[in-house]
GROMACS .gro file of C-alpha atoms in nm:
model
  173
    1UNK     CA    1  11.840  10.414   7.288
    2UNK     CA    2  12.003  10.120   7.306
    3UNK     CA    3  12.417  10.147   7.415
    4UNK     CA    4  12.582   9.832   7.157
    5UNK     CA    5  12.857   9.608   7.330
    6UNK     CA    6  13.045   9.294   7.162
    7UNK     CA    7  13.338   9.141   7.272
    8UNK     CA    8  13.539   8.799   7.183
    9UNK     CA    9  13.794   8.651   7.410
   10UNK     CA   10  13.927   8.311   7.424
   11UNK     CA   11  13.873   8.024   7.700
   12UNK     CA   12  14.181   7.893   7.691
   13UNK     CA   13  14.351   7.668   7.940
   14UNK     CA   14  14.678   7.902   7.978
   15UNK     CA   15  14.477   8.125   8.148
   16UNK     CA   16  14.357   7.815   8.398
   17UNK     CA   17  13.967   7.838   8.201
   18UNK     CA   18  13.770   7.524   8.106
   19UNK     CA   19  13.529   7.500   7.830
   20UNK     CA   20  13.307   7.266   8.040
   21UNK     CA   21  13.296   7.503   8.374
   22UNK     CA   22  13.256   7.807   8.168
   23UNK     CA   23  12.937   7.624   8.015
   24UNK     CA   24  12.812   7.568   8.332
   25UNK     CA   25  12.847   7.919   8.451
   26UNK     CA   26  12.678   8.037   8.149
   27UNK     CA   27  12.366   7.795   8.153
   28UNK     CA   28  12.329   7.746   8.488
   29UNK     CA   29  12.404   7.380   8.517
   30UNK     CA   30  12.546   7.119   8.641
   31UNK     CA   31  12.872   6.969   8.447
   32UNK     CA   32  13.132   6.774   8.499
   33UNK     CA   33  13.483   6.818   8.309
   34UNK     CA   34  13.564   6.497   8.255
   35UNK     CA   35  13.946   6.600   8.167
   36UNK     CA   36  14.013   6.676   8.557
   37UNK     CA   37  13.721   6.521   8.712
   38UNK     CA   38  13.567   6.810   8.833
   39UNK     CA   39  13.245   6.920   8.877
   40UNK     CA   40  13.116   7.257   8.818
   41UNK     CA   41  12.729   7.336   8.953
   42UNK     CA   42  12.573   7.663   8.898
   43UNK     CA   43  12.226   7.571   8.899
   44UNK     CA   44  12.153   7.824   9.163
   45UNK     CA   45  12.242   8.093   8.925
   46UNK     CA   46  11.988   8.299   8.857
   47UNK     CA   47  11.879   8.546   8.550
   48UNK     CA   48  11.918   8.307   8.286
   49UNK     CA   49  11.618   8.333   8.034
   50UNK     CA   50  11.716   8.126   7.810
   51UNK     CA   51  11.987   7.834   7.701
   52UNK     CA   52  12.035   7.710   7.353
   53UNK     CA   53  12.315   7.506   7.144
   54UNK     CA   54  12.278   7.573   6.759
   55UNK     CA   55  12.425   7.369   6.473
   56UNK     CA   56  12.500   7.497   6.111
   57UNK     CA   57  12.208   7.440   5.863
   58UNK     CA   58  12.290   7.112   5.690
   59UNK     CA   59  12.508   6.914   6.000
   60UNK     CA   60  12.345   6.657   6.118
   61UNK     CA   61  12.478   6.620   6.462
   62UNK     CA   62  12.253   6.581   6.743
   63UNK     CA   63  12.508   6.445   6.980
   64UNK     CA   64  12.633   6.792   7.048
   65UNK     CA   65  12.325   6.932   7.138
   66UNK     CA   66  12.405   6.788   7.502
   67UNK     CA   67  12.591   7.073   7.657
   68UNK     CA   68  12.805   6.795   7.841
   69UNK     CA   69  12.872   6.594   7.574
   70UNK     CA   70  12.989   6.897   7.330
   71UNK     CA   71  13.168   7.088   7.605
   72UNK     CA   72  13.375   6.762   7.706
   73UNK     CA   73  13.460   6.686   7.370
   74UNK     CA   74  13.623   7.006   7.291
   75UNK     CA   75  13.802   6.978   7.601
   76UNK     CA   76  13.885   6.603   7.483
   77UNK     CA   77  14.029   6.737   7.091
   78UNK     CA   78  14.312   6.967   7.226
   79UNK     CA   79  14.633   6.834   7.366
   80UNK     CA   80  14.816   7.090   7.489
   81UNK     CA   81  14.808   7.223   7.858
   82UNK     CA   82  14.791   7.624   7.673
   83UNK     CA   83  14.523   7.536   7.448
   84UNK     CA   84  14.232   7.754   7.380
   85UNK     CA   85  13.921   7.472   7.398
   86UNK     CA   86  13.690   7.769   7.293
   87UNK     CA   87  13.582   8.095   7.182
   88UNK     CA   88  13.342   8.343   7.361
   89UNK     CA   89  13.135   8.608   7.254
   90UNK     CA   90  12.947   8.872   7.533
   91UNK     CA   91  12.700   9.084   7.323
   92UNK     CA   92  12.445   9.300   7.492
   93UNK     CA   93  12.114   9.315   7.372
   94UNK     CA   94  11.849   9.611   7.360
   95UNK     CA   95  11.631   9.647   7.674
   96UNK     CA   96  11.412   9.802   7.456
   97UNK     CA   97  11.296   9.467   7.294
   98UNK     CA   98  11.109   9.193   7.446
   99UNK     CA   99  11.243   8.901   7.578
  100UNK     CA  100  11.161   8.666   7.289
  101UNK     CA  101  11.280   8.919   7.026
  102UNK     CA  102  11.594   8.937   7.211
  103UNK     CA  103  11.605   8.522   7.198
  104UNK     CA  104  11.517   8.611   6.817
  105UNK     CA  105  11.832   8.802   6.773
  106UNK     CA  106  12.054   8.639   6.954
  107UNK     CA  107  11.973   8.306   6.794
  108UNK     CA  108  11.998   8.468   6.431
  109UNK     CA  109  12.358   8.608   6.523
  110UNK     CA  110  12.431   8.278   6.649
  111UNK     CA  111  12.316   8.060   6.346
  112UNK     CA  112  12.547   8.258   6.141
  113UNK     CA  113  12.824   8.234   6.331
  114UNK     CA  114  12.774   7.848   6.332
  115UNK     CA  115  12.715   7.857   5.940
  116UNK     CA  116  13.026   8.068   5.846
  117UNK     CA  117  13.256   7.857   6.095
  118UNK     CA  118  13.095   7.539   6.121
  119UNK     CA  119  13.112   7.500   6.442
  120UNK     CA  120  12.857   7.445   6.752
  121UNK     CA  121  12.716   7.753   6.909
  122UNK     CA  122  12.561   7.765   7.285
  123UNK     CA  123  12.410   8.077   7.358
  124UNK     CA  124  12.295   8.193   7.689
  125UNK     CA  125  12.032   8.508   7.751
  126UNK     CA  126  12.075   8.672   8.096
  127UNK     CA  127  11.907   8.951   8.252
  128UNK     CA  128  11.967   9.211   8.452
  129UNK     CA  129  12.077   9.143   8.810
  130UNK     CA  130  11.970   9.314   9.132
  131UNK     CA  131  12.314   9.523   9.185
  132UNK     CA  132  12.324   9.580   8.802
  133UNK     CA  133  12.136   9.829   8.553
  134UNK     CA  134  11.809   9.733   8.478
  135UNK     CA  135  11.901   9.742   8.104
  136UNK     CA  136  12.204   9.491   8.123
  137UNK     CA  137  12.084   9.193   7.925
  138UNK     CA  138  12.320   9.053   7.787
  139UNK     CA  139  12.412   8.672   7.577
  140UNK     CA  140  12.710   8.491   7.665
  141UNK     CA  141  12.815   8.287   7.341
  142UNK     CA  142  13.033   8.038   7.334
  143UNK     CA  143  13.176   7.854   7.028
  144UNK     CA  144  13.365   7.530   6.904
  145UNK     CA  145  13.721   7.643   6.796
  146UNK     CA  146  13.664   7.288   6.576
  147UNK     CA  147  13.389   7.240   6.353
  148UNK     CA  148  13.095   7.006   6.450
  149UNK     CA  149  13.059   6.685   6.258
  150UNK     CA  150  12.795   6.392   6.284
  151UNK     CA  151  13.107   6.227   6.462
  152UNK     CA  152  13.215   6.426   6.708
  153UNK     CA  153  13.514   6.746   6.638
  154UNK     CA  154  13.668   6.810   6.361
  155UNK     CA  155  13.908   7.030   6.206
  156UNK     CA  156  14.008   7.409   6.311
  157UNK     CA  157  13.755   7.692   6.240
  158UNK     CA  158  13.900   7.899   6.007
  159UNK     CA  159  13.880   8.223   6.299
  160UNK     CA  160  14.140   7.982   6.480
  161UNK     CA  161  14.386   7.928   6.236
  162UNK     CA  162  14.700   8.094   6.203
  163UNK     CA  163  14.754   8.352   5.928
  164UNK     CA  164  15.074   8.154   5.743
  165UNK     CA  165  14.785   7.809   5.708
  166UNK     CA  166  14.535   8.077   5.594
  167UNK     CA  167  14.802   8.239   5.319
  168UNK     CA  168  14.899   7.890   5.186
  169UNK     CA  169  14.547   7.780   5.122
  170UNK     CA  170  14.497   8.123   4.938
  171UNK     CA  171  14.255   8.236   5.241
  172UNK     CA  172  14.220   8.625   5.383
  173UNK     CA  173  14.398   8.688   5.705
   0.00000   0.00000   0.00000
């Protein structure tokens, strides 16, 4: 039977997090912020099945389907030395499907996510590690806190904006 996990946290830079190494970590890749000039390689990484950005039905915006480019850019669209550049998501998955029906699920969760916020979605399939249980696959989701446009970043995702901009546009909270 399979044991269900979800969990949402923020990448935010108070907490001394990067959108662009997280990205890395998550794909195993190679990035570099281009905020601070760092570069963050995880290609070594292993367990990663399978990497994937998705875009909401309708958005024509293929420049963010380069993990650099969109990572870099939400890094680039927030000012503020505290600000959260993006959301993340760890879900696990049942070890009781196969791989590709886990892809299958994962990408289906994703797509909605990306259709109800408008924003960019890069998901991330791992499997189980040596020192881990040999049921512990997992996706590591990350999301735009800015919805995706054919030009680049746009305005808040409604998940990120505060409940007194929600109330005056006659919005749930």
């Amino acid at each position: 039977m399979a044991i269900y996990h979800c969990s949402m946290k923020p990448i935010a830079r108070s907490g001394g997090r990067s959108a662009v190494a997280s990205a890395a970590y998550r794909a195993a890749e190679k990035l570099t912020n281009e905020r601070d000039g760092l570069t963050h390689d995880f290609r070594a990484k292993q367990g990663v099945e399978h990497v994937e950005i998705v875009l909401p039905d309708g958005v024509d915006a293929e420049w963010a389907r380069d993990r650099s480019a969109l990572w870099n850019a939400a890094e680039k669209a927030e000012n503020r030395k505290d600000a959260r550049v993006a959301r993340e998501f760890e879900v696990a998955l049942p070890h009781e499907l196969q791989a590709s029906e886990r892809i299958a699920l994962t990408r289906a969760f994703v797509q909605e996510l990306a259709n109800r916020y408008g924003a960019a979605v890069d998901f991330a399939v791992h499997s189980p590690h040596g020192a881990s249980d040999v049921r512990n696959h997992h996706a590591h989701i990350m999301m735009t806190t800015r919805e995706v446009t054919p030009g680049g970043l746009g305005d808040k995702t409604l998940i990120e904006r505060e409940n007194k901009w929600l109330l005056s546009n006659d919005l749930p909270t």
